[in-house]
PDB file of C-alpha atoms in Angstrom:
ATOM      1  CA  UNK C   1       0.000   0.000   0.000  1.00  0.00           C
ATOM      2  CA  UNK C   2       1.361   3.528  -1.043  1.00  0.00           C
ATOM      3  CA  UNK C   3       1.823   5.884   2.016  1.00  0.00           C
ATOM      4  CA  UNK C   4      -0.659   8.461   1.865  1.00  0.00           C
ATOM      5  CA  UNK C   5      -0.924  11.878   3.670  1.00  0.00           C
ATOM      6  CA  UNK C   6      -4.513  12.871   5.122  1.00  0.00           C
ATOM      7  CA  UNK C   7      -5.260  16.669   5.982  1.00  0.00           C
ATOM      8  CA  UNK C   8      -8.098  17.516   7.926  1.00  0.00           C
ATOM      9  CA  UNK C   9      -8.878  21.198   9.039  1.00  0.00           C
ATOM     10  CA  UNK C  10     -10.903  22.149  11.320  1.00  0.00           C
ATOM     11  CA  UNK C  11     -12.482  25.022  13.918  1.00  0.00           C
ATOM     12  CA  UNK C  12     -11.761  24.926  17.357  1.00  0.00           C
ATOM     13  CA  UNK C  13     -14.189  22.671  19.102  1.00  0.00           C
ATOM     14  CA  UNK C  14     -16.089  23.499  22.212  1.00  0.00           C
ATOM     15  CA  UNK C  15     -18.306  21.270  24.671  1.00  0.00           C
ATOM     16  CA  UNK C  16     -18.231  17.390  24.467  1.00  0.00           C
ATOM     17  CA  UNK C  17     -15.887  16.384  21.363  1.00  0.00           C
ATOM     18  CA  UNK C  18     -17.358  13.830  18.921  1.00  0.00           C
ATOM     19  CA  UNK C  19     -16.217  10.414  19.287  1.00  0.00           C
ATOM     20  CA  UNK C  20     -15.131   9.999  16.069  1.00  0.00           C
ATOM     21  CA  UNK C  21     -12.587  13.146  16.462  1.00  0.00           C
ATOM     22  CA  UNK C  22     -11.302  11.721  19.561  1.00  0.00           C
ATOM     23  CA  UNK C  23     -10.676   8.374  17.789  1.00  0.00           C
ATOM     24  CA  UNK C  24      -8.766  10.626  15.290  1.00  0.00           C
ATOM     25  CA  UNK C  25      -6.562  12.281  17.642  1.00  0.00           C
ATOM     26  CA  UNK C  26      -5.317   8.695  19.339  1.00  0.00           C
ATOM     27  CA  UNK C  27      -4.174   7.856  16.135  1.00  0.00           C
ATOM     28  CA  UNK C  28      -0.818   6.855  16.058  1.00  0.00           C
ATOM     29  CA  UNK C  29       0.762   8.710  13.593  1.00  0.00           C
ATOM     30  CA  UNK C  30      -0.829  11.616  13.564  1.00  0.00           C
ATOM     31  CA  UNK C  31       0.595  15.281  13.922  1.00  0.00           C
ATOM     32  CA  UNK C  32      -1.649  17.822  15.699  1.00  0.00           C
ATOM     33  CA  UNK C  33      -1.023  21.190  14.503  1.00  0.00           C
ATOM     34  CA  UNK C  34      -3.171  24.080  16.419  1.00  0.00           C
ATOM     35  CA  UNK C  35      -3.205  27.398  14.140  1.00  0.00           C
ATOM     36  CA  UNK C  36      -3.346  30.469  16.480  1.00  0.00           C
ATOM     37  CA  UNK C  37      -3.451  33.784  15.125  1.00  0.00           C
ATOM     38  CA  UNK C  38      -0.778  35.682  12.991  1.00  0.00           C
ATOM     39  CA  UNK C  39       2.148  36.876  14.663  1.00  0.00           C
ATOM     40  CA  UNK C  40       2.286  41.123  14.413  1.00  0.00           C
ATOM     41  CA  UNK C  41       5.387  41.011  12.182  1.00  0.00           C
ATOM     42  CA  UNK C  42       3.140  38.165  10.008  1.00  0.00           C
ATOM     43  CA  UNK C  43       0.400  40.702   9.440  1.00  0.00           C
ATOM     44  CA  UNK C  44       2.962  43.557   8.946  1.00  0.00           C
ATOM     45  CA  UNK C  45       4.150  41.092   5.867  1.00  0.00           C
ATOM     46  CA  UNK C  46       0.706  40.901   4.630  1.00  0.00           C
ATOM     47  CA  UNK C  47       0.195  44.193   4.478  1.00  0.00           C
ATOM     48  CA  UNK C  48       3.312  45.058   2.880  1.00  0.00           C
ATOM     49  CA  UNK C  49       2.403  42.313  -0.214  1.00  0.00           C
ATOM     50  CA  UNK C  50      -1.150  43.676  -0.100  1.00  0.00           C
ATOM     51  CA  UNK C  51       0.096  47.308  -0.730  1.00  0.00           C
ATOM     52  CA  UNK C  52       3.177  46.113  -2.576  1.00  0.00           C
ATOM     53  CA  UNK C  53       5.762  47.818  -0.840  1.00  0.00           C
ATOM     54  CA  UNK C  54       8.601  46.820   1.149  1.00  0.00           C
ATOM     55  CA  UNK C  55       8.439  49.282   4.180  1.00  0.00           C
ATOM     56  CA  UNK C  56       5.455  50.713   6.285  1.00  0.00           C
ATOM     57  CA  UNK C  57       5.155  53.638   8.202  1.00  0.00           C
ATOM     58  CA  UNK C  58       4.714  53.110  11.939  1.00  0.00           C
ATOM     59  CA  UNK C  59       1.031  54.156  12.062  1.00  0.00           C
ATOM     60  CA  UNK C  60      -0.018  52.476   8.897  1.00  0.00           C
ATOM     61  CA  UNK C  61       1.776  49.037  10.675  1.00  0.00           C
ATOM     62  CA  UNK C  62       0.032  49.747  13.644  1.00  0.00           C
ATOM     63  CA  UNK C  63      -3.567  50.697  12.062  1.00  0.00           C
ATOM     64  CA  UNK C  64      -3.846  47.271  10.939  1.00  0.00           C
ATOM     65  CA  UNK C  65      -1.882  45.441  13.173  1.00  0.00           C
ATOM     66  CA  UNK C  66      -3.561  46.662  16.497  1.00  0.00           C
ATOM     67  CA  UNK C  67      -7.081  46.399  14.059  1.00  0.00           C
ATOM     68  CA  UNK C  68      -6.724  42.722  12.675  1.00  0.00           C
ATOM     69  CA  UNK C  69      -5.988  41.042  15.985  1.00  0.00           C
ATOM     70  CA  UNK C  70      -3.950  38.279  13.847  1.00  0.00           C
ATOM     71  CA  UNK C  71      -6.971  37.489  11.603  1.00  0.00           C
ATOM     72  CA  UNK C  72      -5.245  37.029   7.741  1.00  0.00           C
ATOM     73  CA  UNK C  73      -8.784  37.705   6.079  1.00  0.00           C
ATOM     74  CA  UNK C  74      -9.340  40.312   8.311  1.00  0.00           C
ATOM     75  CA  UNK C  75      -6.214  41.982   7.418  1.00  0.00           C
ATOM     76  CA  UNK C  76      -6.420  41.871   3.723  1.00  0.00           C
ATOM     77  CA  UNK C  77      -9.955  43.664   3.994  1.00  0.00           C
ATOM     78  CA  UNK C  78      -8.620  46.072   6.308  1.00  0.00           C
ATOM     79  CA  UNK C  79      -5.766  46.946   3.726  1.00  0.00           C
ATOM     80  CA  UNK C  80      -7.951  47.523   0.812  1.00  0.00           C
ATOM     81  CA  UNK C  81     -10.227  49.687   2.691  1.00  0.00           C
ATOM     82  CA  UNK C  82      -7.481  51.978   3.571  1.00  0.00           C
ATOM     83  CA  UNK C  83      -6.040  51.736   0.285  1.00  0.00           C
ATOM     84  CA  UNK C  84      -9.747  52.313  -1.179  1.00  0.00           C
ATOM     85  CA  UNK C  85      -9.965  55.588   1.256  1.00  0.00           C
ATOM     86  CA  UNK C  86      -6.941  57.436  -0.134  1.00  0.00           C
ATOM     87  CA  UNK C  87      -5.466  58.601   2.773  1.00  0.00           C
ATOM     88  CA  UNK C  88      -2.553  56.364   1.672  1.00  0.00           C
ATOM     89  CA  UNK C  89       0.359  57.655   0.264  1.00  0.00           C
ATOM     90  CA  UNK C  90       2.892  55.384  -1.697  1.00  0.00           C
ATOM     91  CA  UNK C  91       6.625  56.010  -2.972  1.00  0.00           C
ATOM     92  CA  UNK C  92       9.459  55.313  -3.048  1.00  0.00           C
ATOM     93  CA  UNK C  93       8.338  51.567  -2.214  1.00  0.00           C
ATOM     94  CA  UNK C  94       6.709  52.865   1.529  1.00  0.00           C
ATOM     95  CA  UNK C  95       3.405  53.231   2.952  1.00  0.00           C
ATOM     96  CA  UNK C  96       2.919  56.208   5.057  1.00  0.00           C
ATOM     97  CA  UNK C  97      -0.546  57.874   5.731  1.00  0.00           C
ATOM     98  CA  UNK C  98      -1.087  61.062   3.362  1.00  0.00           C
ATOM     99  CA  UNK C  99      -0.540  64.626   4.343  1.00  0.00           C
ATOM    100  CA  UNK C 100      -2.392  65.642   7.238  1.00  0.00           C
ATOM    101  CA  UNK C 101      -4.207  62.250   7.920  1.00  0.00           C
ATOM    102  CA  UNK C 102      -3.215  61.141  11.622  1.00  0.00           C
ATOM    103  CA  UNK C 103      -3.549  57.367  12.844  1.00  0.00           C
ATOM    104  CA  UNK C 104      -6.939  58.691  15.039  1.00  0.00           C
ATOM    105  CA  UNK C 105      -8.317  60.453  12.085  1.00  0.00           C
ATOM    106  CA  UNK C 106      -8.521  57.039  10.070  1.00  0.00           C
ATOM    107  CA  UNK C 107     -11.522  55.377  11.045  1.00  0.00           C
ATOM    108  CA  UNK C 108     -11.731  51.445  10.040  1.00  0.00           C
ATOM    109  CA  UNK C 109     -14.635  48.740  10.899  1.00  0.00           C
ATOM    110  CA  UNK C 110     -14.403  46.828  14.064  1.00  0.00           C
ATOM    111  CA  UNK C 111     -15.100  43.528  12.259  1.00  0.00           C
ATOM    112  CA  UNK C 112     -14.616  41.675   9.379  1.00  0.00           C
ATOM    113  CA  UNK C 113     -18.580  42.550   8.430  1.00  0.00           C
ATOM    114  CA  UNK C 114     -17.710  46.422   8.798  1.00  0.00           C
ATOM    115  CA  UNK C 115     -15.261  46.295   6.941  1.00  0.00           C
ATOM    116  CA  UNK C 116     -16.440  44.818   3.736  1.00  0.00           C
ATOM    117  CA  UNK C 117     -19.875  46.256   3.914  1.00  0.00           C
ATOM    118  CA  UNK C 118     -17.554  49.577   4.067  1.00  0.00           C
ATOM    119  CA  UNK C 119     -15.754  48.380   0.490  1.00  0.00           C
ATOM    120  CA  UNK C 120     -19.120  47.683  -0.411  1.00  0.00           C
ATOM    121  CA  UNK C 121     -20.706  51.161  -0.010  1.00  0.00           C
ATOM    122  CA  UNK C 122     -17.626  52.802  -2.040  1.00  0.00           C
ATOM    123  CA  UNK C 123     -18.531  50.835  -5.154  1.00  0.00           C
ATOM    124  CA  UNK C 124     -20.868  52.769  -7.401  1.00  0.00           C
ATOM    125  CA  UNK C 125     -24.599  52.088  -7.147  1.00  0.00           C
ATOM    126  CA  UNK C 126     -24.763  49.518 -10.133  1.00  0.00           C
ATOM    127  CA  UNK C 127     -21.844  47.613  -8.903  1.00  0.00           C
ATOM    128  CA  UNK C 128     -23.491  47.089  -4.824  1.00  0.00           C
ATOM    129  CA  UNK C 129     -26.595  46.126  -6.487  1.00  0.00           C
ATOM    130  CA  UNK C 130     -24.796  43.790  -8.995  1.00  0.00           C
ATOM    131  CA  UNK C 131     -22.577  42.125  -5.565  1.00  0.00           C
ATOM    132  CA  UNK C 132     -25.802  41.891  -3.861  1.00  0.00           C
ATOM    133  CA  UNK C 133     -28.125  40.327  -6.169  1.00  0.00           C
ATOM    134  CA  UNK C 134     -24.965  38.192  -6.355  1.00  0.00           C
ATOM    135  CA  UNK C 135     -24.737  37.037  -2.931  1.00  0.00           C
ATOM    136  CA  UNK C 136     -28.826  35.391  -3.075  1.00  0.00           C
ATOM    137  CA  UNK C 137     -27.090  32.972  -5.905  1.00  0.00           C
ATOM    138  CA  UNK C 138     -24.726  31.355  -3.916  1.00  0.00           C
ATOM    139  CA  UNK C 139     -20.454  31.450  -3.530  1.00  0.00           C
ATOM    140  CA  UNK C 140     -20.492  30.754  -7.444  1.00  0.00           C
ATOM    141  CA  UNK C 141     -22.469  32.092  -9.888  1.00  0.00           C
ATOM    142  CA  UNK C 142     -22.872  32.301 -13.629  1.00  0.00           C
ATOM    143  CA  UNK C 143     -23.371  34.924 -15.807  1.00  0.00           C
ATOM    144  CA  UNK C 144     -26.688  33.886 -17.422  1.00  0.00           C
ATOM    145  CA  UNK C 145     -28.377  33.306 -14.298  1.00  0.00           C
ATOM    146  CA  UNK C 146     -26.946  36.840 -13.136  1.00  0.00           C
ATOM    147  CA  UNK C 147     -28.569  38.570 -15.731  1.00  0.00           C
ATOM    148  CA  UNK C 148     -31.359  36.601 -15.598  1.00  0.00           C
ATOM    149  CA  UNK C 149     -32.669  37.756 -11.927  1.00  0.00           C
ATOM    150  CA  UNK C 150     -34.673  41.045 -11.888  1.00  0.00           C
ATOM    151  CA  UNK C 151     -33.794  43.866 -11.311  1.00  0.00           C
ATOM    152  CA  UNK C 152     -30.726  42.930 -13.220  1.00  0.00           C
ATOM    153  CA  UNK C 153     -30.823  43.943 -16.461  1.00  0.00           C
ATOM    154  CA  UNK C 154     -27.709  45.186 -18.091  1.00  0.00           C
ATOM    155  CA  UNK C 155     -26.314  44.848 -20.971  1.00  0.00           C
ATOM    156  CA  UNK C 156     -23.165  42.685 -21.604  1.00  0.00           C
ATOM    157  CA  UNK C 157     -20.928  45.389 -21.948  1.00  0.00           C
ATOM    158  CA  UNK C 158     -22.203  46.830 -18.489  1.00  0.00           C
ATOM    159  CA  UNK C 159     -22.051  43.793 -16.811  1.00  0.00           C
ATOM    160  CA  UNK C 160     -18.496  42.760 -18.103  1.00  0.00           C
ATOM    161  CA  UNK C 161     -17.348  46.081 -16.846  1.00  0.00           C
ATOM    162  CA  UNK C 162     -19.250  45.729 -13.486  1.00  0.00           C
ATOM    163  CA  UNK C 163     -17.154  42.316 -12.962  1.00  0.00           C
ATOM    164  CA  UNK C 164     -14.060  43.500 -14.317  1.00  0.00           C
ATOM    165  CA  UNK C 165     -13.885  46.313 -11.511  1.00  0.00           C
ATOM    166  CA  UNK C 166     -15.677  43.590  -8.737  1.00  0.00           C
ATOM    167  CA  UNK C 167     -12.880  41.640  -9.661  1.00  0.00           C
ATOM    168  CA  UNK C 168      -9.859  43.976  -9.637  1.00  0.00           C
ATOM    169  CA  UNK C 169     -11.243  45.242  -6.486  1.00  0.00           C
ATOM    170  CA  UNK C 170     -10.543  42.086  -5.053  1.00  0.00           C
ATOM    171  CA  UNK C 171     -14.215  40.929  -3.869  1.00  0.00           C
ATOM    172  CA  UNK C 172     -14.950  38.293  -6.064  1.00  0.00           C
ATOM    173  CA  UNK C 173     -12.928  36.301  -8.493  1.00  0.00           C
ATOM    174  CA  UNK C 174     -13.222  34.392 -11.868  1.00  0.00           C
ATOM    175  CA  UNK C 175     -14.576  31.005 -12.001  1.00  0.00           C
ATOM    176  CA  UNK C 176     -15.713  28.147 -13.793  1.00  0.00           C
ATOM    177  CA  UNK C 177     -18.954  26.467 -12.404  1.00  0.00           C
ATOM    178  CA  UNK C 178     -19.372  23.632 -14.166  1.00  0.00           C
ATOM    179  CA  UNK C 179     -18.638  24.351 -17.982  1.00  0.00           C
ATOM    180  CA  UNK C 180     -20.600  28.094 -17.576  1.00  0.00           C
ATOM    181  CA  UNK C 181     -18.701  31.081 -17.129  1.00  0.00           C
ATOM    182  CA  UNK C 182     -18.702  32.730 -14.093  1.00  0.00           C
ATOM    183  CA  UNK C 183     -17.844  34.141 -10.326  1.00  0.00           C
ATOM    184  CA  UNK C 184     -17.235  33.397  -6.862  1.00  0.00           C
ATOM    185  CA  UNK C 185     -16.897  35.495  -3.952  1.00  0.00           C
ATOM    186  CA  UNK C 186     -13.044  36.133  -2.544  1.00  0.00           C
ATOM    187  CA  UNK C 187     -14.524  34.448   0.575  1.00  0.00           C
ATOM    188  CA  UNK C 188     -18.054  32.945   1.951  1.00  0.00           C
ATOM    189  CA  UNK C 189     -17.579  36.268   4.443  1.00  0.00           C
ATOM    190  CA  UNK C 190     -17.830  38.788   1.980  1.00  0.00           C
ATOM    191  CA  UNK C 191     -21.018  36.936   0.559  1.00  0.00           C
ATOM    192  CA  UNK C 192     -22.647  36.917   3.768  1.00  0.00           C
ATOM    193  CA  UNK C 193     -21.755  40.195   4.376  1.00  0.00           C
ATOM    194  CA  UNK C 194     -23.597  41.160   0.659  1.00  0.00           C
ATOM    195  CA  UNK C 195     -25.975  38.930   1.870  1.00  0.00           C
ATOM    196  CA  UNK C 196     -27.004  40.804   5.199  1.00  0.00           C
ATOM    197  CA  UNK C 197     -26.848  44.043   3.494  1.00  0.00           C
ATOM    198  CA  UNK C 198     -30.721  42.911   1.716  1.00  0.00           C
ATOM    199  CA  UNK C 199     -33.509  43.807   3.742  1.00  0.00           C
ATOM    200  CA  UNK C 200     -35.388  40.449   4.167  1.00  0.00           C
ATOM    201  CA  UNK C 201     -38.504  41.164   1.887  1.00  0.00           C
ATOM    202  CA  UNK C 202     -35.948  41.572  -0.709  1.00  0.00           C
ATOM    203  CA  UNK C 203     -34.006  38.102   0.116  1.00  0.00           C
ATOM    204  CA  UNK C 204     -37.256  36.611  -0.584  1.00  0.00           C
ATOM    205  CA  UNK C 205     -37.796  38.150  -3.350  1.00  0.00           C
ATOM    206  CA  UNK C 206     -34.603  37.338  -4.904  1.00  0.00           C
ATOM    207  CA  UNK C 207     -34.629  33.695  -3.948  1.00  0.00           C
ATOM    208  CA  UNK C 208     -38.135  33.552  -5.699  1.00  0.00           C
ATOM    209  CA  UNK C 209     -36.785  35.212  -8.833  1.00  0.00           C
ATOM    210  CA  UNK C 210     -33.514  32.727  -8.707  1.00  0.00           C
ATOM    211  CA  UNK C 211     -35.413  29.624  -8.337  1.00  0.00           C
ATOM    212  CA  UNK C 212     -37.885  30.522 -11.440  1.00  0.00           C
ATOM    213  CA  UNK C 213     -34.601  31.653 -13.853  1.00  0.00           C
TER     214      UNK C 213
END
């Protein structure tokens, strides 16, 4: 028999494990490897790749450091939505805040859900309805059955540039699903978050008109 290498991930369990998982942990064999949250020089790296420099100044380290609280996803978001604010200034292959912005004047979401929704409410009015519609569909979704759920109704060209700028902006990405063309959200949070952002009688409606396309 060929060796084999099984991965299983997992959230932290709470309360009375399940017998099966404590079977799996008497293993012999197997490696136990608890993930705890991003070190403060690890989140001053991702921030560095997100903006693409090599250096940060210390309030833009310690904006998103002292924000993020060692949550990667949380981190990313956190970057774009100061990057999306423009009160970021970059040269000379450094991130400093601009001219006259201090580290209290730059006010960023609590939560991963602020923050998005936040990125959310600086696209233009097409585009939130487009990523909101979205979110009723699923993680994936296809073209056809995006344009195919009222009140969607624009063109190709429209669309294509609606997705192109969703996509640069880093909220959803390109994706087959199945053999269709289509979408699927950066990350299940930033669906949800679209998600929430529909006032229930909407949901319903939008689950009604996604189920008849």
């Amino acid at each position: 028999v060929e060796p084999s290498l099984l991965v299983l991930v997992t959230r932290p369990m709470s309360g009375e494990l399940p017998t099966a998982w404590e079977q799996l942990i008497q293993t012999p064999g197997k490696f136990h490897v608890p993930m705890g949250a991003l070190s403060n020089e690890g989140i001053a790296e991702l921030t560095r790749r997100g903006l693409g420099v090599r250096s940060l100044s210390h309030d833009v380290e310690r904006l998103i450091v002292d924000r993020a609280g060692g949550n990667p996803f949380f981190c990313e978001e956190l970057v774009l939505a100061l990057k999306e604010s423009g009160k970021l200034e970059l040269a000379e292959d450094r991130a400093a805040l601009a001219e006259g912005v201090t580290r209290e004047s730059v006010e960023l979401p609590q939560s991963v859900h602020g923050v998005v929704t936040s990125r959310v409410d600086r696209l233009p009015s097409a585009e939130q309805l487009t990523i909101k519609v979205a979110s009723v569909i699923g993680r994936t979704f296809t073209w056809d059955l995006l344009r195919a759920i009222p009140p969607q109704a624009p063109g190709v060209q429209e669309l294509a540039a609606q997705m192109a700028h969703l996509v640069e902006s880093a909220l959803v990405t390109e994706e087959k699903v199945g053999e269709a063309d289509g979408w699927a959200y950066k990350h299940v949070l930033i669906q949800e978050s679209c998600y929430e952002l529909l006032v229930s009688s909407r949901r319903v409606e939008l689950h009604r008109a996604t189920a008849e396309a």
